[in-house]
GROMACS .gro file of C-alpha atoms in nm:
model
  321
    1UNK     CA    1   0.000   0.000   0.000
    2UNK     CA    2   0.106   0.358  -0.066
    3UNK     CA    3   0.006   0.674   0.113
    4UNK     CA    4   0.077   1.041   0.073
    5UNK     CA    5  -0.024   1.380   0.209
    6UNK     CA    6  -0.158   1.608  -0.066
    7UNK     CA    7  -0.205   1.985  -0.032
    8UNK     CA    8  -0.511   2.083  -0.235
    9UNK     CA    9  -0.520   2.452  -0.140
   10UNK     CA   10  -0.259   2.683   0.005
   11UNK     CA   11  -0.277   3.054   0.089
   12UNK     CA   12  -0.005   3.279   0.229
   13UNK     CA   13  -0.107   3.473   0.540
   14UNK     CA   14   0.055   3.763   0.728
   15UNK     CA   15   0.347   3.708   0.966
   16UNK     CA   16   0.489   3.409   0.776
   17UNK     CA   17   0.177   3.194   0.829
   18UNK     CA   18   0.016   2.962   0.576
   19UNK     CA   19  -0.331   2.820   0.541
   20UNK     CA   20  -0.319   2.467   0.402
   21UNK     CA   21  -0.604   2.230   0.324
   22UNK     CA   22  -0.464   1.878   0.304
   23UNK     CA   23  -0.580   1.524   0.250
   24UNK     CA   24  -0.435   1.183   0.330
   25UNK     CA   25  -0.453   0.952   0.028
   26UNK     CA   26  -0.420   0.575   0.065
   27UNK     CA   27  -0.409   0.344  -0.239
   28UNK     CA   28  -0.280  -0.002  -0.337
   29UNK     CA   29   0.080  -0.040  -0.442
   30UNK     CA   30   0.134  -0.092  -0.813
   31UNK     CA   31  -0.200   0.053  -0.924
   32UNK     CA   32  -0.251   0.377  -1.117
   33UNK     CA   33  -0.445   0.643  -0.926
   34UNK     CA   34  -0.618   0.793  -1.230
   35UNK     CA   35  -0.726   0.450  -1.354
   36UNK     CA   36  -0.876   0.368  -1.014
   37UNK     CA   37  -1.069   0.695  -1.015
   38UNK     CA   38  -1.198   0.636  -1.366
   39UNK     CA   39  -1.309   0.289  -1.259
   40UNK     CA   40  -1.522   0.444  -0.982
   41UNK     CA   41  -1.298   0.320  -0.703
   42UNK     CA   42  -1.253   0.637  -0.499
   43UNK     CA   43  -1.417   0.727  -0.168
   44UNK     CA   44  -1.368   1.059   0.013
   45UNK     CA   45  -1.417   1.119   0.385
   46UNK     CA   46  -1.464   1.487   0.470
   47UNK     CA   47  -1.487   1.647   0.812
   48UNK     CA   48  -1.386   1.957   1.003
   49UNK     CA   49  -1.594   2.207   0.803
   50UNK     CA   50  -1.721   2.328   1.141
   51UNK     CA   51  -1.430   2.356   1.383
   52UNK     CA   52  -1.635   2.271   1.693
   53UNK     CA   53  -1.753   1.938   1.548
   54UNK     CA   54  -1.484   1.689   1.645
   55UNK     CA   55  -1.654   1.349   1.602
   56UNK     CA   56  -1.505   1.314   1.253
   57UNK     CA   57  -1.150   1.346   1.383
   58UNK     CA   58  -1.173   1.002   1.543
   59UNK     CA   59  -1.332   0.858   1.228
   60UNK     CA   60  -1.037   0.980   1.017
   61UNK     CA   61  -0.784   0.830   1.257
   62UNK     CA   62  -0.962   0.497   1.299
   63UNK     CA   63  -1.028   0.450   0.926
   64UNK     CA   64  -0.663   0.515   0.843
   65UNK     CA   65  -0.545   0.285   1.123
   66UNK     CA   66  -0.763  -0.007   1.014
   67UNK     CA   67  -0.665   0.028   0.647
   68UNK     CA   68  -0.295   0.027   0.735
   69UNK     CA   69  -0.333  -0.282   0.953
   70UNK     CA   70  -0.501  -0.472   0.667
   71UNK     CA   71  -0.357  -0.295   0.364
   72UNK     CA   72  -0.353  -0.613   0.153
   73UNK     CA   73  -0.732  -0.577   0.110
   74UNK     CA   74  -0.720  -0.222  -0.028
   75UNK     CA   75  -0.811  -0.208  -0.397
   76UNK     CA   76  -0.904   0.155  -0.456
   77UNK     CA   77  -0.846   0.516  -0.353
   78UNK     CA   78  -0.932   0.641  -0.004
   79UNK     CA   79  -0.904   1.018   0.045
   80UNK     CA   80  -0.933   1.147   0.403
   81UNK     CA   81  -0.985   1.521   0.461
   82UNK     CA   82  -0.974   1.572   0.839
   83UNK     CA   83  -0.962   1.953   0.855
   84UNK     CA   84  -1.145   2.155   0.592
   85UNK     CA   85  -1.149   2.448   0.839
   86UNK     CA   86  -0.814   2.403   1.017
   87UNK     CA   87  -0.816   2.737   1.198
   88UNK     CA   88  -1.168   2.665   1.322
   89UNK     CA   89  -1.049   2.331   1.464
   90UNK     CA   90  -0.747   2.498   1.626
   91UNK     CA   91  -0.980   2.748   1.797
   92UNK     CA   92  -1.272   2.507   1.849
   93UNK     CA   93  -1.497   2.756   1.672
   94UNK     CA   94  -1.782   2.669   1.438
   95UNK     CA   95  -1.696   2.925   1.173
   96UNK     CA   96  -1.377   3.054   1.017
   97UNK     CA   97  -1.197   3.259   1.284
   98UNK     CA   98  -1.154   3.634   1.220
   99UNK     CA   99  -1.405   3.624   0.932
  100UNK     CA  100  -1.711   3.511   1.132
  101UNK     CA  101  -1.812   3.294   0.835
  102UNK     CA  102  -1.980   2.955   0.825
  103UNK     CA  103  -1.767   2.762   0.575
  104UNK     CA  104  -2.066   2.546   0.484
  105UNK     CA  105  -2.237   2.852   0.337
  106UNK     CA  106  -1.955   2.931   0.090
  107UNK     CA  107  -1.974   2.646  -0.161
  108UNK     CA  108  -1.915   2.604  -0.451
  109UNK     CA  109  -1.682   2.900  -0.401
  110UNK     CA  110  -1.507   3.113  -0.660
  111UNK     CA  111  -1.155   3.080  -0.801
  112UNK     CA  112  -1.139   3.458  -0.835
  113UNK     CA  113  -1.308   3.542  -0.506
  114UNK     CA  114  -1.160   3.622  -0.166
  115UNK     CA  115  -0.945   3.375   0.027
  116UNK     CA  116  -1.236   3.176   0.169
  117UNK     CA  117  -1.423   3.157  -0.162
  118UNK     CA  118  -1.101   3.043  -0.331
  119UNK     CA  119  -1.048   2.769  -0.069
  120UNK     CA  120  -1.408   2.649  -0.115
  121UNK     CA  121  -1.365   2.630  -0.493
  122UNK     CA  122  -1.044   2.427  -0.459
  123UNK     CA  123  -1.217   2.181  -0.227
  124UNK     CA  124  -1.500   2.131  -0.478
  125UNK     CA  125  -1.248   2.086  -0.759
  126UNK     CA  126  -1.051   1.824  -0.566
  127UNK     CA  127  -1.360   1.625  -0.464
  128UNK     CA  128  -1.504   1.623  -0.815
  129UNK     CA  129  -1.448   1.276  -0.956
  130UNK     CA  130  -1.493   1.085  -0.631
  131UNK     CA  131  -1.741   0.796  -0.643
  132UNK     CA  132  -1.884   0.862  -0.297
  133UNK     CA  133  -1.821   1.134  -0.039
  134UNK     CA  134  -1.916   1.129   0.329
  135UNK     CA  135  -1.946   1.476   0.483
  136UNK     CA  136  -1.923   1.410   0.858
  137UNK     CA  137  -2.070   1.653   1.111
  138UNK     CA  138  -2.152   1.648   1.480
  139UNK     CA  139  -2.429   1.826   1.660
  140UNK     CA  140  -2.361   2.149   1.852
  141UNK     CA  141  -2.272   2.160   2.224
  142UNK     CA  142  -2.641   2.173   2.317
  143UNK     CA  143  -2.776   1.853   2.157
  144UNK     CA  144  -2.680   1.490   2.111
  145UNK     CA  145  -2.773   1.310   1.787
  146UNK     CA  146  -2.781   0.939   1.717
  147UNK     CA  147  -2.572   0.842   1.410
  148UNK     CA  148  -2.784   0.947   1.116
  149UNK     CA  149  -2.771   1.048   0.751
  150UNK     CA  150  -2.974   1.340   0.620
  151UNK     CA  151  -3.079   1.344   0.256
  152UNK     CA  152  -3.283   1.602   0.072
  153UNK     CA  153  -3.560   1.462  -0.146
  154UNK     CA  154  -3.399   1.603  -0.464
  155UNK     CA  155  -3.118   1.346  -0.436
  156UNK     CA  156  -3.303   1.063  -0.261
  157UNK     CA  157  -3.291   0.813  -0.549
  158UNK     CA  158  -2.917   0.870  -0.597
  159UNK     CA  159  -2.819   0.850  -0.229
  160UNK     CA  160  -3.058   0.622  -0.041
  161UNK     CA  161  -2.905   0.289  -0.162
  162UNK     CA  162  -2.568   0.398  -0.020
  163UNK     CA  163  -2.713   0.543   0.299
  164UNK     CA  164  -2.875   0.205   0.373
  165UNK     CA  165  -2.531   0.042   0.377
  166UNK     CA  166  -2.364   0.303   0.601
  167UNK     CA  167  -2.443   0.139   0.939
  168UNK     CA  168  -2.623   0.441   1.086
  169UNK     CA  169  -2.934   0.422   1.305
  170UNK     CA  170  -3.150   0.669   1.118
  171UNK     CA  171  -3.192   0.810   0.766
  172UNK     CA  172  -3.387   1.134   0.747
  173UNK     CA  173  -3.515   1.225   0.401
  174UNK     CA  174  -3.632   1.585   0.430
  175UNK     CA  175  -3.813   1.826   0.203
  176UNK     CA  176  -3.634   2.021  -0.069
  177UNK     CA  177  -3.753   2.350   0.082
  178UNK     CA  178  -3.504   2.304   0.367
  179UNK     CA  179  -3.205   2.259   0.134
  180UNK     CA  180  -2.925   2.513   0.161
  181UNK     CA  181  -2.772   2.540  -0.183
  182UNK     CA  182  -2.445   2.684  -0.049
  183UNK     CA  183  -2.349   2.367   0.143
  184UNK     CA  184  -2.074   2.128   0.037
  185UNK     CA  185  -2.319   1.838   0.004
  186UNK     CA  186  -2.564   2.023  -0.220
  187UNK     CA  187  -2.286   2.159  -0.440
  188UNK     CA  188  -2.136   1.813  -0.490
  189UNK     CA  189  -2.467   1.628  -0.534
  190UNK     CA  190  -2.581   1.882  -0.792
  191UNK     CA  191  -2.261   1.798  -0.985
  192UNK     CA  192  -2.331   1.425  -0.971
  193UNK     CA  193  -2.082   1.354  -0.689
  194UNK     CA  194  -2.281   1.135  -0.448
  195UNK     CA  195  -2.244   1.293  -0.103
  196UNK     CA  196  -2.395   1.168   0.223
  197UNK     CA  197  -2.427   1.408   0.516
  198UNK     CA  198  -2.364   1.233   0.848
  199UNK     CA  199  -2.472   1.383   1.181
  200UNK     CA  200  -2.379   1.216   1.509
  201UNK     CA  201  -2.277   1.281   1.865
  202UNK     CA  202  -2.235   1.618   2.032
  203UNK     CA  203  -2.024   1.928   1.966
  204UNK     CA  204  -1.675   1.967   2.117
  205UNK     CA  205  -1.666   1.600   2.215
  206UNK     CA  206  -1.567   1.265   2.064
  207UNK     CA  207  -1.787   0.956   2.102
  208UNK     CA  208  -1.566   0.657   2.007
  209UNK     CA  209  -1.863   0.417   1.997
  210UNK     CA  210  -2.029   0.630   1.729
  211UNK     CA  211  -1.700   0.672   1.544
  212UNK     CA  212  -1.640   0.297   1.535
  213UNK     CA  213  -1.998   0.239   1.419
  214UNK     CA  214  -1.952   0.477   1.127
  215UNK     CA  215  -1.611   0.335   1.034
  216UNK     CA  216  -1.772  -0.010   1.012
  217UNK     CA  217  -2.023   0.149   0.774
  218UNK     CA  218  -1.749   0.310   0.565
  219UNK     CA  219  -1.586  -0.029   0.514
  220UNK     CA  220  -1.925  -0.165   0.407
  221UNK     CA  221  -1.950   0.116   0.150
  222UNK     CA  222  -1.592   0.054   0.036
  223UNK     CA  223  -1.680  -0.312  -0.017
  224UNK     CA  224  -1.983  -0.207  -0.223
  225UNK     CA  225  -1.764   0.019  -0.440
  226UNK     CA  226  -1.495  -0.246  -0.492
  227UNK     CA  227  -1.240  -0.049  -0.288
  228UNK     CA  228  -1.207  -0.312  -0.010
  229UNK     CA  229  -1.171  -0.688  -0.054
  230UNK     CA  230  -1.165  -0.792   0.311
  231UNK     CA  231  -1.451  -0.903   0.533
  232UNK     CA  232  -1.684  -0.633   0.665
  233UNK     CA  233  -1.956  -0.622   0.928
  234UNK     CA  234  -2.311  -0.638   0.800
  235UNK     CA  235  -2.458  -0.287   0.837
  236UNK     CA  236  -2.749  -0.245   1.072
  237UNK     CA  237  -3.090  -0.178   0.925
  238UNK     CA  238  -3.169   0.189   0.988
  239UNK     CA  239  -3.499   0.357   1.054
  240UNK     CA  240  -3.592   0.559   0.744
  241UNK     CA  241  -3.813   0.866   0.758
  242UNK     CA  242  -3.938   0.992   0.422
  243UNK     CA  243  -4.033   1.321   0.578
  244UNK     CA  244  -4.077   1.538   0.268
  245UNK     CA  245  -4.390   1.688   0.426
  246UNK     CA  246  -4.215   1.769   0.754
  247UNK     CA  247  -4.490   1.600   0.955
  248UNK     CA  248  -4.306   1.287   1.075
  249UNK     CA  249  -4.069   1.470   1.310
  250UNK     CA  250  -4.197   1.640   1.626
  251UNK     CA  251  -3.989   1.923   1.776
  252UNK     CA  252  -3.984   1.968   2.154
  253UNK     CA  253  -3.918   2.321   2.280
  254UNK     CA  254  -3.874   2.473   2.624
  255UNK     CA  255  -4.179   2.664   2.752
  256UNK     CA  256  -3.964   2.864   2.997
  257UNK     CA  257  -3.606   2.934   3.105
  258UNK     CA  258  -3.422   2.731   3.370
  259UNK     CA  259  -3.206   2.422   3.421
  260UNK     CA  260  -3.294   2.111   3.221
  261UNK     CA  261  -3.263   1.769   3.383
  262UNK     CA  262  -3.313   1.497   3.125
  263UNK     CA  263  -3.486   1.172   3.217
  264UNK     CA  264  -3.466   0.994   2.880
  265UNK     CA  265  -3.162   0.923   2.665
  266UNK     CA  266  -3.158   0.972   2.292
  267UNK     CA  267  -3.262   0.657   2.112
  268UNK     CA  268  -3.542   0.589   2.363
  269UNK     CA  269  -3.891   0.486   2.257
  270UNK     CA  270  -4.148   0.702   2.435
  271UNK     CA  271  -4.525   0.718   2.467
  272UNK     CA  272  -4.742   1.025   2.424
  273UNK     CA  273  -4.742   1.224   2.749
  274UNK     CA  274  -4.431   1.049   2.887
  275UNK     CA  275  -4.182   1.278   3.061
  276UNK     CA  276  -3.853   1.331   2.876
  277UNK     CA  277  -3.709   1.575   3.128
  278UNK     CA  278  -3.792   1.869   3.352
  279UNK     CA  279  -3.691   2.232   3.380
  280UNK     CA  280  -3.610   2.330   3.737
  281UNK     CA  281  -3.541   2.648   3.936
  282UNK     CA  282  -3.247   2.579   4.172
  283UNK     CA  283  -3.311   2.884   4.391
  284UNK     CA  284  -3.667   2.795   4.490
  285UNK     CA  285  -3.647   2.420   4.436
  286UNK     CA  286  -3.942   2.428   4.197
  287UNK     CA  287  -4.013   2.225   3.888
  288UNK     CA  288  -4.101   2.495   3.636
  289UNK     CA  289  -4.206   2.265   3.352
  290UNK     CA  290  -4.204   1.906   3.237
  291UNK     CA  291  -4.101   1.827   2.880
  292UNK     CA  292  -4.331   1.552   2.757
  293UNK     CA  293  -4.366   1.360   2.433
  294UNK     CA  294  -4.635   1.503   2.208
  295UNK     CA  295  -4.673   1.169   2.027
  296UNK     CA  296  -4.565   0.807   2.054
  297UNK     CA  297  -4.225   0.781   1.889
  298UNK     CA  298  -3.849   0.756   1.889
  299UNK     CA  299  -3.634   1.021   2.058
  300UNK     CA  300  -3.343   1.067   1.816
  301UNK     CA  301  -3.222   1.405   1.947
  302UNK     CA  302  -3.199   1.515   2.311
  303UNK     CA  303  -3.080   1.828   2.489
  304UNK     CA  304  -2.742   1.785   2.662
  305UNK     CA  305  -2.657   2.140   2.765
  306UNK     CA  306  -2.859   2.208   3.083
  307UNK     CA  307  -2.906   2.587   3.062
  308UNK     CA  308  -3.220   2.658   2.858
  309UNK     CA  309  -3.418   2.963   2.757
  310UNK     CA  310  -3.777   2.983   2.648
  311UNK     CA  311  -3.801   2.832   2.299
  312UNK     CA  312  -3.477   2.628   2.323
  313UNK     CA  313  -3.483   2.301   2.131
  314UNK     CA  314  -3.507   2.015   2.379
  315UNK     CA  315  -3.532   1.722   2.143
  316UNK     CA  316  -3.668   1.572   1.822
  317UNK     CA  317  -3.910   1.284   1.812
  318UNK     CA  318  -3.978   1.063   1.511
  319UNK     CA  319  -4.347   0.986   1.530
  320UNK     CA  320  -4.473   0.630   1.507
  321UNK     CA  321  -4.634   0.635   1.163
   0.00000   0.00000   0.00000
């Protein structure tokens, strides 16, 4: 097996600093990279677009480690992009530091634009040609998400067969009206580059159990694409919500401000009226409100950060339909 670090975009900064976007490429010894790409044997793993979403960092490490330990089974190209927003990761900030920009609102970018638009355009250019891309995100610091893939209905037919083999717990097909056309995933999918958006875990943390689950799914996808010849774990069968109408998912919001004490973990099955958690007032010792399930269903998002204000999102419930 061969491996190399490739710089796909580089910008000079003041005070002798440099901004580099790099990838780690792994491929079988004795095989031509361009021929493998033309044969559809290239997978790309992208993360770090938001600097406070760290779950993908473990995925990049673990995927690389497993491939190296069993390199004889590699039969295609694996490109790993751990830090699309390296300064954001260094500062643990969601956006691009100093610019106050969300990188996932800049795509497809512009070769002749400012520094950030140029970087975005180079990323799109480098990913064009990949057979399948996984864009890995985490939740923010407030919420925990079960491992899931989100697909907009415009690209459902192209993406759902791959999402079903990715070993996640949940696939959420949502309406086209919620699509942000300036995201990496939309820009790539609209160019015919199949891109799955993964959401899992919580912001500013790493959940190794979720990372290992997704890596198992990546090997399953690599097997499907002819990139991996070794044995893989059978992917779990996910729950699929074809929620184009937006009616299958119930949003739970805080009716008042206070401290949230959760009583249910994400992934729990709950009944209508069942308590998910309570909002308390520490000074008086009162329970200000109880957060209850509006419907029978599956709690796939839950509030982790305890300080809440009126209207704060407390969880998402997939209704039993």
